[in-house]
Amino acid sequence: AKAKGRMYSSLEKYARSGMGLEKACDSLLQQPKLGRVERRIYEGILSGISQGRSIGDSLGRASGEITALEEEVVSAAEEGGMLEKGFGHLAEYFRRLDRTRRRILKGLTYPIVLVHLAIPATTLASTAFQSFSPDGLAQGPGFGAAFAEMGKNLLIAYVIIALLFVLVRMLVRSARKSVAIDAFLNGLPLIGGARKAMAMERFSQVFAIFLLAGKKMSDALRGAGEASGSGLVRSGSRKGEQIVASGEPLSSALYSASLAFPNDFARGMDAAEEAGQLDRELAEWGQFYSESARESMEQIAEWTPKLFYWGILLFVAALIIRAGLAYRDMIQNFINAGV
């Protein structure tokens, strides 16, 4: 995320200056200590442009590190003739993502240390208690088995975290086109608010780009929906495109997709359409959703470590209870033996 934020910020500067993207990529390739992935992306863009492809298509083919969302945002901005706005949006998106991840990782330091201390300590304690016997003879699994059990517990923790990470990535990717999955993710605490705000931020900004470029309302609605990264907004935009193309006002299209477009947004756009102030209204909504997304990401960064910490505490508590039961059994054996 940090590298992509820097990359799109550089591309935005060149696009804003009016310099061609070929010259921009040539210049960026000359920078020292350029990352391998970043180099592949610039070279892929140059290769695609030389073959006559669009910038968005060239970017999408440049590297496996480029997501479909990035390609769609750049393609929409390119079609609207405001490539710098597309690059600027992606730069801010990845900077925001990088800040959130760094805060989460910083907050996870203590619970990660805790689980790596608690698992060995409680496992070895359980084994030690089980190995004591009133007659002084060793019993129980032994410390070799204890170390194996300790490794198994750590592996279980790693597997659970890895599975959660893979599941989240799969759901996020599928939500770009699936209405059901997108609606499910939007209903989750913390995550849902951030996803809806970012989707509407992209929709508002890309819609404004198309309108300023003089595109038809139906084309602007479709393009903004594709670039939103939301299955709900994408589906609502496609439905709205047909409504607008049939001669109905934009407000009718927005009201018809109430699950995709918030009522406040639809009402604001309705009034702006009547007053001929759509470009200004979209700019204000874009700013509003940008601030909402930033606040939601800050909440995610604050609460994710806390939730992870409580999960770790429950796991550690179970291990401590297990060690306590082993200690109880040891004491009971000594009592029964009359020691």
Tab-separated table of N, CA, C and O in Angstrom, residues 42-160:
chain	number	residue	atom	x	y	z
A	42	TYR	N	5.718	0.076	-14.388
A	42	TYR	CA	6.078	1.129	-15.335
A	42	TYR	C	6.439	0.530	-16.700
A	42	TYR	O	6.028	1.053	-17.745
A	43	GLU	N	7.176	-0.554	-16.686
A	43	GLU	CA	7.545	-1.199	-17.946
A	43	GLU	C	6.320	-1.777	-18.645
A	43	GLU	O	6.215	-1.732	-19.881
A	44	GLY	N	5.374	-2.314	-17.862
A	44	GLY	CA	4.144	-2.850	-18.436
A	44	GLY	C	3.286	-1.761	-19.062
A	44	GLY	O	2.675	-1.968	-20.127
A	45	ILE	N	3.232	-0.590	-18.427
A	45	ILE	CA	2.481	0.536	-19.002
A	45	ILE	C	3.095	0.959	-20.323
A	45	ILE	O	2.386	1.179	-21.315
A	46	LEU	N	4.410	1.075	-20.355
A	46	LEU	CA	5.103	1.462	-21.593
A	46	LEU	C	4.862	0.442	-22.690
A	46	LEU	O	4.616	0.808	-23.854
A	47	SER	N	4.919	-0.838	-22.335
A	47	SER	CA	4.690	-1.893	-23.334
A	47	SER	C	3.269	-1.836	-23.882
A	47	SER	O	3.046	-1.955	-25.089
A	48	GLY	N	2.289	-1.631	-22.987
A	48	GLY	CA	0.892	-1.579	-23.429
A	48	GLY	C	0.614	-0.379	-24.315
A	48	GLY	O	-0.083	-0.492	-25.332
A	49	ILE	N	1.160	0.783	-23.944
A	49	ILE	CA	0.952	1.988	-24.752
A	49	ILE	C	1.577	1.827	-26.128
A	49	ILE	O	1.001	2.227	-27.150
A	50	SER	N	2.764	1.214	-26.202
A	50	SER	CA	3.435	1.012	-27.496
A	50	SER	C	2.649	0.069	-28.397
A	50	SER	O	2.774	0.113	-29.624
A	51	GLN	N	1.818	-0.785	-27.785
A	51	GLN	CA	0.983	-1.709	-28.557
A	51	GLN	C	-0.389	-1.123	-28.884
A	51	GLN	O	-1.248	-1.808	-29.434
A	52	GLY	N	-0.599	0.140	-28.504
A	52	GLY	CA	-1.851	0.814	-28.838
A	52	GLY	C	-2.958	0.633	-27.827
A	52	GLY	O	-4.110	0.983	-28.109
A	53	ARG	N	-2.662	0.101	-26.654
A	53	ARG	CA	-3.697	-0.096	-25.641
A	53	ARG	C	-3.926	1.194	-24.863
A	53	ARG	O	-3.073	2.092	-24.849
A	54	SER	N	-5.066	1.264	-24.193
A	54	SER	CA	-5.353	2.416	-23.336
A	54	SER	C	-4.467	2.351	-22.098
A	54	SER	O	-3.879	1.310	-21.783
A	55	ILE	N	-4.402	3.460	-21.379
A	55	ILE	CA	-3.571	3.499	-20.173
A	55	ILE	C	-4.138	2.572	-19.101
A	55	ILE	O	-3.392	1.843	-18.433
A	56	GLY	N	-5.460	2.574	-18.942
A	56	GLY	CA	-6.075	1.691	-17.959
A	56	GLY	C	-5.829	0.229	-18.271
A	56	GLY	O	-5.493	-0.563	-17.391
A	57	ASP	N	-5.982	-0.146	-19.543
A	57	ASP	CA	-5.739	-1.529	-19.958
A	57	ASP	C	-4.269	-1.883	-19.789
A	57	ASP	O	-3.926	-2.979	-19.346
A	58	SER	N	-3.388	-0.959	-20.142
A	58	SER	CA	-1.947	-1.201	-19.995
A	58	SER	C	-1.585	-1.396	-18.531
A	58	SER	O	-0.778	-2.264	-18.187
A	59	LEU	N	-2.190	-0.593	-17.669
A	59	LEU	CA	-1.920	-0.719	-16.234
A	59	LEU	C	-2.408	-2.064	-15.716
A	59	LEU	O	-1.723	-2.733	-14.939
A	60	GLY	N	-3.601	-2.482	-16.157
A	60	GLY	CA	-4.158	-3.751	-15.703
A	60	GLY	C	-3.326	-4.945	-16.120
A	60	GLY	O	-3.257	-5.951	-15.403
A	61	ARG	N	-2.669	-4.858	-17.279
A	61	ARG	CA	-1.833	-5.947	-17.770
A	61	ARG	C	-0.400	-5.856	-17.274
A	61	ARG	O	0.401	-6.755	-17.519
A	62	ALA	N	-0.061	-4.767	-16.596
A	62	ALA	CA	1.331	-4.511	-16.241
A	62	ALA	C	1.861	-5.483	-15.200
A	62	ALA	O	3.012	-5.896	-15.253
A	63	SER	N	1.038	-5.852	-14.222
A	63	SER	CA	1.532	-6.673	-13.124
A	63	SER	C	0.361	-7.316	-12.408
A	63	SER	O	-0.741	-6.784	-12.389
A	64	GLY	N	0.649	-8.478	-11.825
A	64	GLY	CA	-0.363	-9.149	-11.025
A	64	GLY	C	-0.678	-8.402	-9.748
A	64	GLY	O	-1.638	-8.727	-9.051
A	65	GLU	N	0.118	-7.380	-9.428
A	65	GLU	CA	-0.098	-6.577	-8.227
A	65	GLU	C	-1.212	-5.546	-8.426
A	65	GLU	O	-1.696	-4.962	-7.461
A	66	ILE	N	-1.591	-5.290	-9.667
A	66	ILE	CA	-2.640	-4.306	-9.956
A	66	ILE	C	-4.006	-4.974	-9.867
A	66	ILE	O	-4.264	-5.977	-10.533
A	67	THR	N	-4.877	-4.420	-9.045
A	67	THR	CA	-6.214	-4.985	-8.890
A	67	THR	C	-7.150	-4.458	-9.970
A	67	THR	O	-6.883	-3.448	-10.616
A	68	ALA	N	-8.284	-5.163	-10.133
A	68	ALA	CA	-9.282	-4.731	-11.111
A	68	ALA	C	-9.839	-3.357	-10.739
A	68	ALA	O	-10.191	-2.566	-11.624
A	69	LEU	N	-9.931	-3.076	-9.448
A	69	LEU	CA	-10.436	-1.779	-9.006
A	69	LEU	C	-9.537	-0.651	-9.502
A	69	LEU	O	-10.027	0.372	-10.000
A	70	GLU	N	-8.232	-0.811	-9.390
A	70	GLU	CA	-7.295	0.211	-9.863
A	70	GLU	C	-7.452	0.429	-11.361
A	70	GLU	O	-7.474	1.571	-11.836
A	71	GLU	N	-7.555	-0.665	-12.092
A	71	GLU	CA	-7.711	-0.561	-13.547
A	71	GLU	C	-8.995	0.186	-13.909
A	71	GLU	O	-9.005	1.026	-14.817
A	72	GLU	N	-10.082	-0.116	-13.205
A	72	GLU	CA	-11.367	0.513	-13.523
A	72	GLU	C	-11.352	2.007	-13.203
A	72	GLU	O	-11.901	2.820	-13.961
A	73	VAL	N	-10.730	2.391	-12.080
A	73	VAL	CA	-10.666	3.810	-11.722
A	73	VAL	C	-9.843	4.583	-12.739
A	73	VAL	O	-10.240	5.665	-13.203
A	74	VAL	N	-8.684	4.044	-13.117
A	74	VAL	CA	-7.827	4.720	-14.093
A	74	VAL	C	-8.506	4.773	-15.459
A	74	VAL	O	-8.454	5.798	-16.158
A	75	SER	N	-9.166	3.691	-15.866
A	75	SER	CA	-9.863	3.670	-17.158
A	75	SER	C	-10.967	4.713	-17.205
A	75	SER	O	-11.144	5.405	-18.218
A	76	ALA	N	-11.727	4.822	-16.092
A	76	ALA	CA	-12.802	5.809	-16.047
A	76	ALA	C	-12.244	7.226	-16.110
A	76	ALA	O	-12.768	8.084	-16.831
A	77	ALA	N	-11.165	7.485	-15.363
A	77	ALA	CA	-10.559	8.823	-15.371
A	77	ALA	C	-9.967	9.136	-16.742
A	77	ALA	O	-10.044	10.278	-17.211
A	78	GLU	N	-9.394	8.136	-17.374
A	78	GLU	CA	-8.826	8.333	-18.714
A	78	GLU	C	-9.932	8.642	-19.723
A	78	GLU	O	-9.795	9.551	-20.551
A	79	GLU	N	-11.033	7.902	-19.640
A	79	GLU	CA	-12.142	8.138	-20.556
A	79	GLU	C	-12.739	9.524	-20.351
A	79	GLU	O	-13.190	10.168	-21.307
A	80	GLY	N	-12.719	10.001	-19.103
A	80	GLY	CA	-13.253	11.325	-18.809
A	80	GLY	C	-12.258	12.442	-19.053
A	80	GLY	O	-12.589	13.616	-18.848
A	81	GLY	N	-11.048	12.091	-19.474
A	81	GLY	CA	-10.056	13.110	-19.787
A	81	GLY	C	-9.432	13.763	-18.566
A	81	GLY	O	-8.865	14.852	-18.673
A	82	MET	N	-9.528	13.132	-17.399
A	82	MET	CA	-8.942	13.681	-16.171
A	82	MET	C	-8.160	12.593	-15.458
A	82	MET	O	-8.473	12.170	-14.340
A	83	LEU	N	-7.108	12.138	-16.107
A	83	LEU	CA	-6.309	11.043	-15.592
A	83	LEU	C	-5.700	11.373	-14.235
A	83	LEU	O	-5.574	10.504	-13.360
A	84	GLU	N	-5.333	12.648	-14.044
A	84	GLU	CA	-4.698	13.024	-12.782
A	84	GLU	C	-5.630	12.823	-11.590
A	84	GLU	O	-5.188	12.499	-10.484
A	85	LYS	N	-6.943	12.974	-11.799
A	85	LYS	CA	-7.894	12.771	-10.701
A	85	LYS	C	-7.976	11.296	-10.316
A	85	LYS	O	-8.110	10.951	-9.131
A	86	GLY	N	-7.922	10.420	-11.310
A	86	GLY	CA	-7.920	8.987	-11.022
A	86	GLY	C	-6.683	8.582	-10.249
A	86	GLY	O	-6.767	7.855	-9.249
A	87	PHE	N	-5.520	9.049	-10.698
A	87	PHE	CA	-4.277	8.758	-9.990
A	87	PHE	C	-4.304	9.359	-8.582
A	87	PHE	O	-3.846	8.736	-7.622
A	88	GLY	N	-4.836	10.574	-8.465
A	88	GLY	CA	-4.907	11.227	-7.161
A	88	GLY	C	-5.782	10.467	-6.180
A	88	GLY	O	-5.441	10.340	-5.005
A	89	HIS	N	-6.929	9.979	-6.677
A	89	HIS	CA	-7.812	9.212	-5.807
A	89	HIS	C	-7.127	7.938	-5.320
A	89	HIS	O	-7.180	7.602	-4.124
A	90	LEU	N	-6.456	7.221	-6.231
A	90	LEU	CA	-5.781	5.978	-5.844
A	90	LEU	C	-4.624	6.251	-4.890
A	90	LEU	O	-4.370	5.468	-3.975
A	91	ALA	N	-3.915	7.363	-5.103
A	91	ALA	CA	-2.817	7.721	-4.197
A	91	ALA	C	-3.342	7.933	-2.779
A	91	ALA	O	-2.777	7.418	-1.805
A	92	GLU	N	-4.425	8.669	-2.649
A	92	GLU	CA	-5.009	8.922	-1.329
A	92	GLU	C	-5.563	7.636	-0.722
A	92	GLU	O	-5.427	7.389	0.482
A	93	TYR	N	-6.189	6.797	-1.549
A	93	TYR	CA	-6.756	5.529	-1.071
A	93	TYR	C	-5.668	4.642	-0.465
A	93	TYR	O	-5.823	4.100	0.636
A	94	PHE	N	-4.544	4.504	-1.161
A	94	PHE	CA	-3.482	3.629	-0.667
A	94	PHE	C	-2.714	4.262	0.488
A	94	PHE	O	-2.230	3.551	1.372
A	95	ARG	N	-2.604	5.581	0.514
A	95	ARG	CA	-1.995	6.229	1.680
A	95	ARG	C	-2.850	5.988	2.918
A	95	ARG	O	-2.343	5.713	4.013
A	96	ARG	N	-4.150	6.105	2.749
A	96	ARG	CA	-5.082	5.868	3.852
A	96	ARG	C	-4.993	4.416	4.325
A	96	ARG	O	-4.972	4.127	5.528
A	97	LEU	N	-4.912	3.503	3.358
A	97	LEU	CA	-4.807	2.083	3.679
A	97	LEU	C	-3.502	1.783	4.407
A	97	LEU	O	-3.478	1.012	5.385
A	98	ASP	N	-2.420	2.395	3.975
A	98	ASP	CA	-1.121	2.179	4.609
A	98	ASP	C	-1.130	2.699	6.048
A	98	ASP	O	-0.619	2.030	6.966
A	99	ARG	N	-1.696	3.882	6.267
A	99	ARG	CA	-1.766	4.433	7.625
A	99	ARG	C	-2.569	3.518	8.545
A	99	ARG	O	-2.190	3.278	9.690
A	100	THR	N	-3.692	3.006	8.029
A	100	THR	CA	-4.533	2.126	8.838
A	100	THR	C	-3.799	0.840	9.185
A	100	THR	O	-3.826	0.385	10.338
A	101	ARG	N	-3.132	0.249	8.203
A	101	ARG	CA	-2.408	-1.002	8.454
A	101	ARG	C	-1.293	-0.806	9.471
A	101	ARG	O	-1.089	-1.655	10.347
A	102	ARG	N	-0.560	0.305	9.365
A	102	ARG	CA	0.539	0.534	10.297
A	102	ARG	C	0.024	0.721	11.719
A	102	ARG	O	0.634	0.249	12.676
A	103	ARG	N	-1.106	1.407	11.864
A	103	ARG	CA	-1.683	1.582	13.200
A	103	ARG	C	-2.173	0.253	13.762
A	103	ARG	O	-2.028	-0.020	14.958
A	104	ILE	N	-2.757	-0.580	12.909
A	104	ILE	CA	-3.230	-1.890	13.359
A	104	ILE	C	-2.055	-2.754	13.802
A	104	ILE	O	-2.089	-3.383	14.874
A	105	LEU	N	-1.004	-2.798	12.992
A	105	LEU	CA	0.161	-3.617	13.332
A	105	LEU	C	0.821	-3.124	14.619
A	105	LEU	O	1.282	-3.933	15.436
A	106	LYS	N	0.863	-1.811	14.791
A	106	LYS	CA	1.424	-1.265	16.020
A	106	LYS	C	0.598	-1.692	17.221
A	106	LYS	O	1.138	-2.049	18.279
A	107	GLY	N	-0.722	-1.670	17.074
A	107	GLY	CA	-1.599	-2.061	18.172
A	107	GLY	C	-1.579	-3.553	18.449
A	107	GLY	O	-1.914	-3.996	19.549
A	108	LEU	N	-1.180	-4.364	17.434
A	108	LEU	CA	-1.154	-5.813	17.604
A	108	LEU	C	0.118	-6.307	18.276
A	108	LEU	O	0.224	-7.502	18.583
A	109	THR	N	1.086	-5.433	18.497
A	109	THR	CA	2.374	-5.866	19.044
A	109	THR	C	2.206	-6.571	20.386
A	109	THR	O	2.729	-7.683	20.590
A	110	TYR	N	1.473	-5.957	21.313
A	110	TYR	CA	1.320	-6.552	22.644
A	110	TYR	C	0.583	-7.890	22.609
A	110	TYR	O	1.069	-8.873	23.193
A	111	PRO	N	-0.607	-7.994	21.962
A	111	PRO	CA	-1.274	-9.306	21.953
A	111	PRO	C	-0.469	-10.394	21.250
A	111	PRO	O	-0.533	-11.555	21.649
A	112	ILE	N	0.328	-10.044	20.221
A	112	ILE	CA	1.153	-11.048	19.553
A	112	ILE	C	2.247	-11.554	20.493
A	112	ILE	O	2.509	-12.761	20.575
A	113	VAL	N	2.879	-10.626	21.216
A	113	VAL	CA	3.885	-11.030	22.202
A	113	VAL	C	3.237	-11.883	23.291
A	113	VAL	O	3.795	-12.893	23.738
A	114	LEU	N	2.042	-11.491	23.709
A	114	LEU	CA	1.341	-12.212	24.769
A	114	LEU	C	1.083	-13.661	24.385
A	114	LEU	O	1.346	-14.573	25.178
A	115	VAL	N	0.583	-13.891	23.178
A	115	VAL	CA	0.250	-15.259	22.782
A	115	VAL	C	1.506	-16.109	22.631
A	115	VAL	O	1.505	-17.315	22.930
A	116	HIS	N	2.624	-15.492	22.207
A	116	HIS	CA	3.862	-16.260	22.050
A	116	HIS	C	4.533	-16.549	23.391
A	116	HIS	O	5.394	-17.436	23.472
A	117	LEU	N	4.170	-15.809	24.445
A	117	LEU	CA	4.668	-16.119	25.782
A	117	LEU	C	3.718	-17.060	26.521
A	117	LEU	O	4.155	-17.959	27.241
A	118	ALA	N	2.420	-16.847	26.346
A	118	ALA	CA	1.432	-17.603	27.106
A	118	ALA	C	1.370	-19.066	26.676
A	118	ALA	O	1.246	-19.963	27.526
A	119	ILE	N	1.447	-19.327	25.365
A	119	ILE	CA	1.339	-20.713	24.903
A	119	ILE	C	2.483	-21.587	25.441
A	119	ILE	O	2.233	-22.649	26.019
A	120	PRO	N	3.747	-21.168	25.300
A	120	PRO	CA	4.822	-22.000	25.877
A	120	PRO	C	4.719	-22.134	27.394
A	120	PRO	O	4.901	-23.225	27.953
A	121	ALA	N	4.428	-21.010	28.082
A	121	ALA	CA	4.409	-21.044	29.544
A	121	ALA	C	3.324	-21.978	30.073
A	121	ALA	O	3.578	-22.819	30.959
A	122	THR	N	2.112	-21.851	29.549
A	122	THR	CA	1.011	-22.677	30.056
A	122	THR	C	1.174	-24.141	29.649
A	122	THR	O	0.835	-25.046	30.420
A	123	THR	N	1.695	-24.390	28.448
A	123	THR	CA	1.884	-25.779	28.002
A	123	THR	C	2.931	-26.483	28.854
A	123	THR	O	2.732	-27.626	29.297
A	124	LEU	N	4.053	-25.818	29.099
A	124	LEU	CA	5.108	-26.419	29.919
A	124	LEU	C	4.656	-26.572	31.371
A	124	LEU	O	5.013	-27.549	32.043
A	125	ALA	N	3.881	-25.607	31.862
A	125	ALA	CA	3.368	-25.713	33.230
A	125	ALA	C	2.437	-26.919	33.374
A	125	ALA	O	2.520	-27.677	34.356
A	126	SER	N	1.561	-27.111	32.408
A	126	SER	CA	0.646	-28.256	32.447
A	126	SER	C	1.429	-29.565	32.476
A	126	SER	O	1.104	-30.492	33.227
A	127	THR	N	2.461	-29.639	31.634
A	127	THR	CA	3.277	-30.854	31.577
A	127	THR	C	4.013	-31.089	32.887
A	127	THR	O	4.104	-32.223	33.379
A	128	ALA	N	4.550	-30.016	33.474
A	128	ALA	CA	5.272	-30.151	34.745
A	128	ALA	C	4.346	-30.658	35.845
A	128	ALA	O	4.716	-31.545	36.633
A	129	PHE	N	3.140	-30.114	35.919
A	129	PHE	CA	2.195	-30.547	36.955
A	129	PHE	C	1.789	-32.011	36.755
A	129	PHE	O	1.650	-32.764	37.710
A	130	GLN	N	1.614	-32.403	35.484
A	130	GLN	CA	1.193	-33.776	35.199
A	130	GLN	C	2.310	-34.779	35.450
A	130	GLN	O	2.057	-35.974	35.668
A	131	SER	N	3.559	-34.309	35.411
A	131	SER	CA	4.688	-35.235	35.559
A	131	SER	C	5.023	-35.547	37.008
A	131	SER	O	5.752	-36.497	37.292
A	132	PHE	N	4.524	-34.728	37.956
A	132	PHE	CA	4.773	-34.999	39.371
A	132	PHE	C	3.900	-36.153	39.853
A	132	PHE	O	2.741	-36.288	39.443
A	133	SER	N	4.460	-36.961	40.747
A	133	SER	CA	3.691	-38.051	41.360
A	133	SER	C	4.135	-38.205	42.816
A	133	SER	O	5.285	-37.893	43.149
A	134	PRO	N	3.267	-38.655	43.659
A	134	PRO	CA	3.620	-38.781	45.080
A	134	PRO	C	4.809	-39.694	45.336
A	134	PRO	O	5.566	-39.494	46.278
A	135	ASP	N	4.999	-40.752	44.515
A	135	ASP	CA	6.092	-41.690	44.738
A	135	ASP	C	7.398	-41.243	44.114
A	135	ASP	O	8.407	-41.951	44.145
A	136	GLY	N	7.393	-40.035	43.478
A	136	GLY	CA	8.618	-39.503	42.895
A	136	GLY	C	8.927	-40.024	41.515
A	136	GLY	O	9.944	-39.649	40.908
A	137	LEU	N	8.093	-40.927	40.983
A	137	LEU	CA	8.313	-41.457	39.633
A	137	LEU	C	7.672	-40.543	38.604
A	137	LEU	O	6.608	-39.979	38.828
A	138	ALA	N	8.354	-40.395	37.469
A	138	ALA	CA	7.825	-39.538	36.397
A	138	ALA	C	6.589	-40.162	35.792
A	138	ALA	O	6.491	-41.378	35.635
A	139	GLN	N	5.652	-39.365	35.475
A	139	GLN	CA	4.451	-39.820	34.791
A	139	GLN	C	3.981	-38.727	33.845
A	139	GLN	O	4.498	-37.615	33.859
A	140	GLY	N	2.969	-39.030	33.029
A	140	GLY	CA	2.465	-38.033	32.088
A	140	GLY	C	3.234	-38.057	30.771
A	140	GLY	O	4.089	-38.911	30.536
A	141	PRO	N	2.963	-37.109	29.922
A	141	PRO	CA	3.494	-37.138	28.554
A	141	PRO	C	4.979	-36.818	28.447
A	141	PRO	O	5.607	-37.164	27.466
A	142	GLY	N	5.581	-36.109	29.383
A	142	GLY	CA	6.987	-35.748	29.275
A	142	GLY	C	7.159	-34.436	28.530
A	142	GLY	O	6.260	-33.961	27.828
A	143	PHE	N	8.362	-33.846	28.669
A	143	PHE	CA	8.590	-32.520	28.106
A	143	PHE	C	8.757	-32.542	26.584
A	143	PHE	O	8.550	-31.539	25.913
A	144	GLY	N	9.161	-33.680	26.038
A	144	GLY	CA	9.229	-33.782	24.572
A	144	GLY	C	7.853	-33.606	23.953
A	144	GLY	O	7.671	-32.862	22.986
A	145	ALA	N	6.863	-34.293	24.538
A	145	ALA	CA	5.484	-34.142	24.072
A	145	ALA	C	4.963	-32.744	24.348
A	145	ALA	O	4.133	-32.209	23.608
A	146	ALA	N	5.473	-32.122	25.437
A	146	ALA	CA	5.029	-30.764	25.769
A	146	ALA	C	5.449	-29.770	24.694
A	146	ALA	O	4.672	-28.895	24.296
A	147	PHE	N	6.686	-29.915	24.236
A	147	PHE	CA	7.140	-29.017	23.178
A	147	PHE	C	6.351	-29.247	21.883
A	147	PHE	O	6.059	-28.308	21.142
A	148	ALA	N	5.989	-30.493	21.612
A	148	ALA	CA	5.171	-30.787	20.424
A	148	ALA	C	3.791	-30.151	20.558
A	148	ALA	O	3.242	-29.593	19.601
A	149	GLU	N	3.222	-30.241	21.780
A	149	GLU	CA	1.913	-29.627	22.030
A	149	GLU	C	1.988	-28.108	21.905
A	149	GLU	O	1.081	-27.464	21.374
A	150	MET	N	3.099	-27.533	22.382
A	150	MET	CA	3.293	-26.090	22.276
A	150	MET	C	3.338	-25.655	20.817
A	150	MET	O	2.710	-24.671	20.422
A	151	GLY	N	4.072	-26.413	20.009
A	151	GLY	CA	4.134	-26.098	18.579
A	151	GLY	C	2.779	-26.232	17.905
A	151	GLY	O	2.421	-25.429	17.032
A	152	LYS	N	2.012	-27.240	18.328
A	152	LYS	CA	0.679	-27.439	17.743
A	152	LYS	C	-0.239	-26.263	18.066
A	152	LYS	O	-0.977	-25.789	17.198
A	153	ASN	N	-0.181	-25.794	19.313
A	153	ASN	CA	-1.032	-24.655	19.693
A	153	ASN	C	-0.671	-23.391	18.916
A	153	ASN	O	-1.548	-22.629	18.498
A	154	LEU	N	0.639	-23.147	18.748
A	154	LEU	CA	1.060	-21.988	17.959
A	154	LEU	C	0.620	-22.133	16.504
A	154	LEU	O	0.170	-21.167	15.878
A	155	LEU	N	0.741	-23.345	15.973
A	155	LEU	CA	0.340	-23.580	14.584
A	155	LEU	C	-1.152	-23.346	14.401
A	155	LEU	O	-1.587	-22.774	13.391
A	156	ILE	N	-1.961	-23.757	15.378
A	156	ILE	CA	-3.405	-23.536	15.297
A	156	ILE	C	-3.710	-22.043	15.236
A	156	ILE	O	-4.549	-21.588	14.445
A	157	ALA	N	-2.997	-21.262	16.079
A	157	ALA	CA	-3.209	-19.813	16.080
A	157	ALA	C	-2.839	-19.216	14.726
A	157	ALA	O	-3.565	-18.374	14.173
A	158	TYR	N	-1.705	-19.661	14.147
A	158	TYR	CA	-1.273	-19.144	12.849
A	158	TYR	C	-2.282	-19.509	11.748
A	158	TYR	O	-2.595	-18.688	10.880
A	159	VAL	N	-2.755	-20.747	11.782
A	159	VAL	CA	-3.688	-21.205	10.736
A	159	VAL	C	-4.993	-20.418	10.800
A	159	VAL	O	-5.546	-20.028	9.764
A	160	ILE	N	-5.490	-20.187	12.007
A	160	ILE	CA	-6.744	-19.432	12.145
A	160	ILE	C	-6.593	-18.028	11.572
A	160	ILE	O	-7.455	-17.545	10.822
